[in-house]
Amino acid sequence: MMHDDIDALVKCFIVDAAKGVRNERVQEVVVRLTGDLFKAIEDLDLQPGEIWKGLEYLAQAGATREIGLLAAGLGLERFIDIRSDEAEARAGLTGGTPRTIEGPLYVAGAPESVGFARLDDESEPEAAEALFIQGTVYGADGRPLPNAKVEVWHANTRGNYSHFDKTQSPFNLRRSILTDDSGRYSLRSIMPVGYGCPPEGTTQQLLNLLGRHGQRPAHIHFFVSAASHRKLTTQINIDGDRYLWDDFAFASREGLVPAIRRVDAPEELARRGVTTPFASIDFDFRLYGETAGAPPAEVERERASA
Ligand code: MBD
Ligand code: FE
C-alpha cells in the first residue's frame, strides 16, 4: 500500500469515525502515530506474528513495570532532555548546571532536613566507602540561594535502589535537604555502584537482541528546586567508572563528572567522624530563573511515593 493510501485509511478509521466530542490534541497524536506505525508495517513488511509480538512485548513491559526503564534504554528519555535543552537555549537560558534524565527510580516523600543529611542507614559498613558531598545552590542572579530544596537519591553498593529493592530500609539513600542561610547543602552517604537492568526483564531482553548491555555507570540523582526558579533534574557521575561514557541510558554529560577527593588525613577523618579513609565531592548547582518563554521545567509523570 502507498503511504498516501495509508493516510487516507487512518483518516477514515480515526477522524471520520469520530461521532462524539474529541480531544483535538489526542486525535492529532494518534493519527500521526498510527499512520507512522502502519507505514513502518508496510515498509518493513512486518508479519502478523511480529506485530503481535511487539504488542505483547509492550504489555509485558507494562505489567512488569519496566516502561520507564525501556524509555531510558531506548534513549527516549535522553531525547526528551535534548529537546528541553534546545527549548531553554531558544529562551536564552545558558550557563546553568546541565540537566540529565530523572530515570524511573525516584520516590517522593523522603525525610527532609536543613543544611545536612546522612543518607545511608549504616547497613553496609564493611562494603561501603563513606562519601561526603557538599556545595552551594546558586540562583539566577548568581547569588547563593538559601532554602533551596536538594532532593537526592542513589543506589547502594549492589546498584539497587531502596523501595524497589525491598531488602533495604525505607528511604535508604534518599533525602531532601534544604540549603542553609548561605545556600549550602552537605551530605554523608556511601559510594554507589552502577545499576544494571534486571537480567531476566523485558528491557534487557530487548537490549540483548540489539547487542547492547544494560549497565549504568555509578551516579547520584538530584532534583534542585527553589522559589522563582526552574526545577533542575540532574545527576552526577562517579569518575573512573568503566561505564562512565558507555551508559545504557545515555545520561553522562560534560559538567556532571566532578573530581573525587580521597581523604585519609587523621584530623580530617576525626573532623568528619569516620574511622576509615573517605571520598569527598564538591558540587554546586546553578539554577535558571523562572522564564515565561520556556516550557515548564516541572515534568509531570507517575512517580512512586512512600
Ligand atoms: C537507574 O538508576 C537510572 O538512573 C536510570 C535512568 C535507569 C535505570 C536505573
Ligand atoms: Fe539511577
mmCIF file of C-alpha atoms and ligand atoms in Angstrom:
data_model
loop_
_atom_site.group_PDB
_atom_site.id
_atom_site.type_symbol
_atom_site.label_atom_id
_atom_site.label_comp_id
_atom_site.label_asym_id
_atom_site.label_seq_id
_atom_site.Cartn_x
_atom_site.Cartn_y
_atom_site.Cartn_z
ATOM 1 C CA MET A 1 0.000 0.000 0.000
ATOM 2 C CA MET A 2 1.220 3.534 -0.762
ATOM 3 C CA HIS A 3 1.762 5.982 2.107
ATOM 4 C CA ASP A 4 -0.995 8.272 0.783
ATOM 5 C CA ASP A 5 -3.424 5.346 0.858
ATOM 6 C CA ILE A 6 -2.380 4.643 4.458
ATOM 7 C CA ASP A 7 -3.024 8.291 5.409
ATOM 8 C CA ALA A 8 -6.492 8.055 3.856
ATOM 9 C CA LEU A 9 -7.195 4.834 5.735
ATOM 10 C CA VAL A 10 -6.059 6.272 9.059
ATOM 11 C CA LYS A 11 -8.211 9.371 8.499
ATOM 12 C CA CYS A 12 -11.150 7.061 7.843
ATOM 13 C CA PHE A 13 -10.508 4.941 10.964
ATOM 14 C CA ILE A 14 -9.788 7.710 13.423
ATOM 15 C CA VAL A 15 -11.041 11.079 12.164
ATOM 16 C CA ASP A 16 -14.113 10.224 10.065
ATOM 17 C CA ALA A 17 -15.246 7.589 12.576
ATOM 18 C CA ALA A 18 -15.439 10.231 15.337
ATOM 19 C CA LYS A 19 -19.057 10.915 16.272
ATOM 20 C CA GLY A 20 -18.628 12.277 19.795
ATOM 21 C CA VAL A 21 -16.607 15.084 21.369
ATOM 22 C CA ARG A 22 -12.929 14.584 20.618
ATOM 23 C CA ASN A 23 -9.762 15.803 22.244
ATOM 24 C CA GLU A 24 -8.010 17.501 19.343
ATOM 25 C CA ARG A 25 -4.519 17.008 20.656
ATOM 26 C CA VAL A 26 -5.080 13.312 21.306
ATOM 27 C CA GLN A 27 -6.601 12.876 17.859
ATOM 28 C CA GLU A 28 -3.680 14.655 16.210
ATOM 29 C CA VAL A 29 -1.149 12.488 18.048
ATOM 30 C CA VAL A 30 -2.994 9.209 17.467
ATOM 31 C CA VAL A 31 -3.477 9.931 13.760
ATOM 32 C CA ARG A 32 0.227 10.634 13.416
ATOM 33 C CA LEU A 33 1.479 7.660 15.439
ATOM 34 C CA THR A 34 -0.986 5.194 13.884
ATOM 35 C CA GLY A 35 -0.089 6.398 10.411
ATOM 36 C CA ASP A 36 3.641 6.132 11.132
ATOM 37 C CA LEU A 37 3.128 2.627 12.538
ATOM 38 C CA PHE A 38 1.124 1.461 9.553
ATOM 39 C CA LYS A 39 3.777 2.857 7.209
ATOM 40 C CA ALA A 40 6.501 1.057 9.138
ATOM 41 C CA ILE A 41 4.493 -2.186 8.896
ATOM 42 C CA GLU A 42 4.200 -1.688 5.153
ATOM 43 C CA ASP A 43 7.816 -0.646 4.540
ATOM 44 C CA LEU A 44 9.308 -3.408 6.714
ATOM 45 C CA ASP A 45 6.696 -5.939 5.582
ATOM 46 C CA LEU A 46 6.042 -6.793 9.227
ATOM 47 C CA GLN A 47 4.264 -10.123 9.528
ATOM 48 C CA PRO A 48 1.197 -10.573 11.769
ATOM 49 C CA GLY A 49 3.170 -12.618 14.269
ATOM 50 C CA GLU A 50 5.785 -9.878 14.531
ATOM 51 C CA ILE A 51 3.143 -7.223 15.111
ATOM 52 C CA TRP A 52 1.517 -9.230 17.905
ATOM 53 C CA LYS A 53 4.952 -9.928 19.352
ATOM 54 C CA GLY A 54 5.524 -6.182 19.600
ATOM 55 C CA LEU A 55 2.189 -5.558 21.306
ATOM 56 C CA GLU A 56 2.757 -8.455 23.694
ATOM 57 C CA TYR A 57 6.213 -7.085 24.469
ATOM 58 C CA LEU A 58 4.809 -3.667 25.441
ATOM 59 C CA ALA A 59 2.073 -5.308 27.529
ATOM 60 C CA GLN A 60 4.698 -7.384 29.341
ATOM 61 C CA ALA A 61 6.935 -4.349 29.883
ATOM 62 C CA GLY A 62 3.953 -2.555 31.405
ATOM 63 C CA ALA A 63 2.870 -5.477 33.562
ATOM 64 C CA THR A 64 6.384 -5.818 34.993
ATOM 65 C CA ARG A 65 6.668 -2.034 35.452
ATOM 66 C CA GLU A 66 9.615 -1.668 33.099
ATOM 67 C CA ILE A 67 8.229 1.007 30.759
ATOM 68 C CA GLY A 68 10.368 3.687 32.441
ATOM 69 C CA LEU A 69 13.435 1.507 32.089
ATOM 70 C CA LEU A 70 12.643 0.889 28.432
ATOM 71 C CA ALA A 71 12.290 4.647 27.841
ATOM 72 C CA ALA A 72 15.764 5.136 29.326
ATOM 73 C CA GLY A 73 17.329 2.294 27.357
ATOM 74 C CA LEU A 74 15.864 3.364 24.029
ATOM 75 C CA GLY A 75 17.276 6.854 24.523
ATOM 76 C CA LEU A 76 13.743 8.294 24.599
ATOM 77 C CA GLU A 77 14.343 9.949 27.969
ATOM 78 C CA ARG A 78 17.647 11.393 26.740
ATOM 79 C CA PHE A 79 15.930 12.630 23.572
ATOM 80 C CA ILE A 80 13.358 14.456 25.689
ATOM 81 C CA ASP A 81 16.256 16.126 27.533
ATOM 82 C CA ILE A 82 17.950 17.186 24.285
ATOM 83 C CA ARG A 83 14.697 18.854 23.226
ATOM 84 C CA SER A 84 14.368 20.558 26.628
ATOM 85 C CA ASP A 85 17.928 21.858 26.283
ATOM 86 C CA GLU A 86 17.054 23.246 22.855
ATOM 87 C CA ALA A 87 13.917 24.916 24.206
ATOM 88 C CA GLU A 88 15.900 26.519 27.029
ATOM 89 C CA ALA A 89 18.597 27.724 24.639
ATOM 90 C CA ARG A 90 15.898 29.311 22.457
ATOM 91 C CA ALA A 91 14.585 31.073 25.567
ATOM 92 C CA GLY A 92 18.096 32.442 26.197
ATOM 93 C CA LEU A 93 18.877 30.151 29.119
ATOM 94 C CA THR A 94 22.523 29.063 29.136
ATOM 95 C CA GLY A 95 25.258 28.502 31.685
ATOM 96 C CA GLY A 96 23.229 26.643 34.301
ATOM 97 C CA THR A 97 24.033 23.197 35.632
ATOM 98 C CA PRO A 98 23.288 20.713 32.830
ATOM 99 C CA ARG A 99 20.158 18.626 33.198
ATOM 100 C CA THR A 100 20.134 14.911 32.756
ATOM 101 C CA ILE A 101 17.451 12.278 32.945
ATOM 102 C CA GLU A 102 15.406 11.518 36.051
ATOM 103 C CA GLY A 103 15.191 7.782 35.433
ATOM 104 C CA PRO A 104 12.414 5.577 36.793
ATOM 105 C CA LEU A 105 13.522 5.183 40.413
ATOM 106 C CA TYR A 106 12.632 8.397 42.278
ATOM 107 C CA VAL A 107 10.399 8.028 45.327
ATOM 108 C CA ALA A 108 8.564 11.038 46.754
ATOM 109 C CA GLY A 109 8.359 11.644 50.480
ATOM 110 C CA ALA A 110 11.975 11.250 51.599
ATOM 111 C CA PRO A 111 12.955 12.651 55.027
ATOM 112 C CA GLU A 112 13.674 16.387 54.939
ATOM 113 C CA SER A 113 16.364 18.293 56.846
ATOM 114 C CA VAL A 114 18.116 21.661 56.756
ATOM 115 C CA GLY A 115 21.743 22.002 55.675
ATOM 116 C CA PHE A 116 22.900 18.419 56.161
ATOM 117 C CA ALA A 117 21.637 14.863 55.874
ATOM 118 C CA ARG A 118 23.091 11.421 56.256
ATOM 119 C CA LEU A 119 21.577 9.234 53.541
ATOM 120 C CA ASP A 120 22.718 5.726 54.426
ATOM 121 C CA ASP A 121 21.194 3.573 57.153
ATOM 122 C CA GLU A 122 24.624 2.200 58.203
ATOM 123 C CA SER A 123 23.664 -1.288 56.994
ATOM 124 C CA GLU A 124 26.691 -1.645 54.707
ATOM 125 C CA PRO A 125 29.591 -0.557 56.956
ATOM 126 C CA GLU A 126 32.120 -3.047 55.575
ATOM 127 C CA ALA A 127 31.424 -2.930 51.860
ATOM 128 C CA ALA A 128 30.894 0.786 51.521
ATOM 129 C CA GLU A 129 33.293 3.715 51.226
ATOM 130 C CA ALA A 130 31.950 6.773 53.026
ATOM 131 C CA LEU A 131 31.117 9.593 50.613
ATOM 132 C CA PHE A 132 30.675 13.245 51.514
ATOM 133 C CA ILE A 133 29.178 15.695 49.021
ATOM 134 C CA GLN A 134 28.877 19.422 49.628
ATOM 135 C CA GLY A 135 28.201 22.569 47.684
ATOM 136 C CA THR A 136 26.152 25.696 47.098
ATOM 137 C CA VAL A 137 22.951 26.256 45.147
ATOM 138 C CA TYR A 138 23.171 29.465 43.101
ATOM 139 C CA GLY A 139 20.180 31.366 41.734
ATOM 140 C CA ALA A 140 19.550 33.245 38.507
ATOM 141 C CA ASP A 141 21.373 36.344 39.807
ATOM 142 C CA GLY A 142 24.476 34.264 40.586
ATOM 143 C CA ARG A 143 23.998 34.576 44.343
ATOM 144 C CA PRO A 144 23.650 31.651 46.796
ATOM 145 C CA LEU A 145 20.069 30.534 47.354
ATOM 146 C CA PRO A 146 19.034 29.782 50.952
ATOM 147 C CA ASN A 147 16.076 27.426 51.424
ATOM 148 C CA ALA A 148 16.525 25.696 48.058
ATOM 149 C CA LYS A 149 15.457 22.059 48.073
ATOM 150 C CA VAL A 150 18.045 19.445 47.114
ATOM 151 C CA GLU A 151 16.405 16.065 46.653
ATOM 152 C CA VAL A 152 18.986 13.312 46.297
ATOM 153 C CA TRP A 153 18.740 9.587 45.660
ATOM 154 C CA HIS A 154 21.165 6.861 44.629
ATOM 155 C CA ALA A 155 21.875 3.127 44.567
ATOM 156 C CA ASN A 156 23.647 1.049 47.199
ATOM 157 C CA THR A 157 26.834 -0.999 46.789
ATOM 158 C CA ARG A 158 24.897 -3.545 44.737
ATOM 159 C CA GLY A 159 23.480 -0.967 42.345
ATOM 160 C CA ASN A 160 19.988 -1.267 43.866
ATOM 161 C CA TYR A 161 17.566 1.461 44.979
ATOM 162 C CA SER A 162 15.526 1.361 48.180
ATOM 163 C CA HIS A 163 11.744 0.963 47.775
ATOM 164 C CA PHE A 164 12.234 -1.028 44.548
ATOM 165 C CA ASP A 165 14.724 -3.255 46.418
ATOM 166 C CA LYS A 166 12.655 -4.468 49.371
ATOM 167 C CA THR A 167 15.752 -5.677 51.254
ATOM 168 C CA GLN A 168 16.683 -2.031 52.021
ATOM 169 C CA SER A 169 15.132 0.099 54.749
ATOM 170 C CA PRO A 170 12.537 2.687 53.656
ATOM 171 C CA PHE A 171 14.167 5.793 52.110
ATOM 172 C CA ASN A 172 17.672 4.389 52.468
ATOM 173 C CA LEU A 173 19.912 6.604 50.272
ATOM 174 C CA ARG A 174 17.080 9.099 49.685
ATOM 175 C CA ARG A 175 16.820 12.525 51.327
ATOM 176 C CA SER A 176 15.554 16.044 50.817
ATOM 177 C CA ILE A 177 17.950 18.738 52.042
ATOM 178 C CA LEU A 178 17.114 22.440 52.305
ATOM 179 C CA THR A 179 20.079 24.746 51.801
ATOM 180 C CA ASP A 180 21.172 26.768 54.823
ATOM 181 C CA ASP A 181 21.372 30.577 55.140
ATOM 182 C CA SER A 182 24.484 30.548 52.909
ATOM 183 C CA GLY A 183 22.784 28.468 50.226
ATOM 184 C CA ARG A 184 24.864 25.429 51.180
ATOM 185 C CA TYR A 185 23.975 21.757 51.442
ATOM 186 C CA SER A 186 26.084 18.834 52.559
ATOM 187 C CA LEU A 187 25.539 15.145 52.905
ATOM 188 C CA ARG A 188 27.139 11.966 54.094
ATOM 189 C CA SER A 189 26.419 8.735 52.289
ATOM 190 C CA ILE A 190 28.137 5.707 50.779
ATOM 191 C CA MET A 191 29.777 5.312 47.386
ATOM 192 C CA PRO A 192 27.149 3.955 44.985
ATOM 193 C CA VAL A 193 27.659 1.252 42.377
ATOM 194 C CA GLY A 194 26.154 1.416 38.890
ATOM 195 C CA TYR A 195 22.710 -0.028 38.227
ATOM 196 C CA GLY A 196 22.153 -2.906 35.847
ATOM 197 C CA CYS A 197 18.825 -3.781 34.209
ATOM 198 C CA PRO A 198 17.211 -6.921 35.662
ATOM 199 C CA PRO A 199 18.870 -9.670 33.569
ATOM 200 C CA GLU A 200 15.592 -11.550 33.001
ATOM 201 C CA GLY A 201 13.468 -8.437 32.478
ATOM 202 C CA THR A 202 11.795 -7.151 29.316
ATOM 203 C CA THR A 203 14.235 -4.267 28.855
ATOM 204 C CA GLN A 204 17.324 -6.446 28.983
ATOM 205 C CA GLN A 205 15.566 -8.961 26.736
ATOM 206 C CA LEU A 206 15.304 -6.309 24.011
ATOM 207 C CA LEU A 207 18.789 -4.930 24.676
ATOM 208 C CA ASN A 208 20.174 -8.454 24.188
ATOM 209 C CA LEU A 209 18.504 -8.647 20.781
ATOM 210 C CA LEU A 210 20.110 -5.304 19.940
ATOM 211 C CA GLY A 211 23.553 -6.462 21.069
ATOM 212 C CA ARG A 212 23.580 -3.921 23.912
ATOM 213 C CA HIS A 213 24.349 -4.060 27.622
ATOM 214 C CA GLY A 214 22.003 -2.634 30.245
ATOM 215 C CA GLN A 215 24.516 -1.068 32.629
ATOM 216 C CA ARG A 216 24.664 2.421 34.055
ATOM 217 C CA PRO A 217 27.816 3.966 35.489
ATOM 218 C CA ALA A 218 27.690 4.808 39.216
ATOM 219 C CA HIS A 219 25.706 8.029 39.645
ATOM 220 C CA ILE A 220 23.732 10.177 42.082
ATOM 221 C CA HIS A 221 20.396 11.790 41.181
ATOM 222 C CA PHE A 222 19.239 15.273 42.134
ATOM 223 C CA PHE A 223 16.149 17.428 41.884
ATOM 224 C CA VAL A 224 17.033 21.010 42.821
ATOM 225 C CA SER A 225 14.185 23.473 43.254
ATOM 226 C CA ALA A 226 13.708 26.937 44.707
ATOM 227 C CA ALA A 227 11.112 29.689 44.661
ATOM 228 C CA SER A 228 11.082 31.677 41.374
ATOM 229 C CA HIS A 229 13.484 29.224 39.742
ATOM 230 C CA ARG A 230 13.213 26.401 37.236
ATOM 231 C CA LYS A 231 13.443 22.964 38.785
ATOM 232 C CA LEU A 232 16.641 21.184 37.804
ATOM 233 C CA THR A 233 16.696 17.417 37.246
ATOM 234 C CA THR A 234 20.219 16.095 37.046
ATOM 235 C CA GLN A 235 22.792 13.527 38.142
ATOM 236 C CA ILE A 236 26.474 13.469 38.908
ATOM 237 C CA ASN A 237 28.645 10.557 37.852
ATOM 238 C CA ILE A 238 31.360 8.849 39.843
ATOM 239 C CA ASP A 239 34.587 9.440 37.912
ATOM 240 C CA GLY A 240 36.575 6.373 36.904
ATOM 241 C CA ASP A 241 33.585 4.049 36.428
ATOM 242 C CA ARG A 242 34.131 1.715 33.461
ATOM 243 C CA TYR A 243 30.689 2.627 32.096
ATOM 244 C CA LEU A 244 31.169 6.400 32.579
ATOM 245 C CA TRP A 245 30.885 7.108 28.837
ATOM 246 C CA ASP A 246 29.024 3.905 27.973
ATOM 247 C CA ASP A 247 25.749 4.417 29.866
ATOM 248 C CA PHE A 248 22.819 2.330 28.564
ATOM 249 C CA ALA A 249 20.600 5.350 29.320
ATOM 250 C CA PHE A 250 22.899 7.944 27.667
ATOM 251 C CA ALA A 251 22.798 10.268 30.689
ATOM 252 C CA SER A 252 26.510 11.093 31.169
ATOM 253 C CA ARG A 253 27.368 14.698 30.353
ATOM 254 C CA GLU A 254 30.336 17.056 30.486
ATOM 255 C CA GLY A 255 29.993 19.155 33.615
ATOM 256 C CA LEU A 256 28.409 16.353 35.623
ATOM 257 C CA VAL A 257 31.576 14.390 36.454
ATOM 258 C CA PRO A 258 33.053 16.159 39.483
ATOM 259 C CA ALA A 259 36.523 15.395 40.825
ATOM 260 C CA ILE A 260 36.629 12.961 43.728
ATOM 261 C CA ARG A 261 38.998 13.752 46.569
ATOM 262 C CA ARG A 262 40.229 10.731 48.542
ATOM 263 C CA VAL A 263 40.888 11.758 52.115
ATOM 264 C CA ASP A 264 42.943 9.807 54.654
ATOM 265 C CA ALA A 265 44.432 12.512 56.909
ATOM 266 C CA PRO A 266 43.677 11.548 60.553
ATOM 267 C CA GLU A 267 42.491 15.043 61.501
ATOM 268 C CA GLU A 268 40.092 15.062 58.514
ATOM 269 C CA LEU A 269 38.727 11.630 59.481
ATOM 270 C CA ALA A 270 38.215 12.865 63.027
ATOM 271 C CA ARG A 271 36.524 16.041 61.836
ATOM 272 C CA ARG A 272 34.069 14.011 59.727
ATOM 273 C CA GLY A 273 33.519 11.387 62.414
ATOM 274 C CA VAL A 274 34.763 8.427 60.370
ATOM 275 C CA THR A 275 37.434 5.828 61.115
ATOM 276 C CA THR A 276 38.440 4.870 57.560
ATOM 277 C CA PRO A 277 39.504 6.922 54.501
ATOM 278 C CA PHE A 278 36.588 8.507 52.641
ATOM 279 C CA ALA A 279 35.694 10.162 49.349
ATOM 280 C CA SER A 280 34.636 13.792 49.052
ATOM 281 C CA ILE A 281 32.958 15.613 46.173
ATOM 282 C CA ASP A 282 32.299 19.348 45.854
ATOM 283 C CA PHE A 283 29.365 20.093 43.572
ATOM 284 C CA ASP A 284 27.493 23.368 43.123
ATOM 285 C CA PHE A 285 24.158 23.808 41.348
ATOM 286 C CA ARG A 286 23.286 26.812 39.166
ATOM 287 C CA LEU A 287 19.564 27.232 38.570
ATOM 288 C CA TYR A 288 17.759 29.230 35.911
ATOM 289 C CA GLY A 289 15.165 31.764 36.921
ATOM 290 C CA GLU A 290 11.509 31.250 36.086
ATOM 291 C CA THR A 291 11.206 32.117 32.402
ATOM 292 C CA ALA A 292 7.973 32.793 30.533
ATOM 293 C CA GLY A 293 9.399 31.773 27.148
ATOM 294 C CA ALA A 294 10.497 28.265 28.148
ATOM 295 C CA PRO A 295 8.326 25.158 28.595
ATOM 296 C CA PRO A 296 7.684 24.142 32.210
ATOM 297 C CA ALA A 297 10.724 22.568 33.890
ATOM 298 C CA GLU A 298 8.498 20.540 36.205
ATOM 299 C CA VAL A 299 7.730 17.311 34.359
ATOM 300 C CA GLU A 300 4.501 15.509 35.171
ATOM 301 C CA ARG A 301 4.964 11.761 35.274
ATOM 302 C CA GLU A 302 3.885 8.910 37.509
ATOM 303 C CA ARG A 303 6.250 8.574 40.431
ATOM 304 C CA ALA A 304 6.411 6.224 43.372
ATOM 305 C CA SER A 305 5.777 7.669 46.819
ATOM 306 C CA ALA A 306 6.012 6.259 50.287
HETATM 307 C C1 MBD B 1 18.703 3.972 37.058
HETATM 308 O O1 MBD B 1 19.273 4.077 38.263
HETATM 309 C C2 MBD B 1 18.597 5.076 36.328
HETATM 310 O O2 MBD B 1 19.080 6.187 36.848
HETATM 311 C C3 MBD B 1 18.046 5.030 35.062
HETATM 312 C C4 MBD B 1 17.989 6.232 34.231
HETATM 313 C C5 MBD B 1 17.557 3.858 34.558
HETATM 314 C C6 MBD B 1 17.625 2.750 35.326
HETATM 315 C C7 MBD B 1 18.202 2.795 36.565
HETATM 316 FE FE FE B 2 19.732 5.919 38.828
#
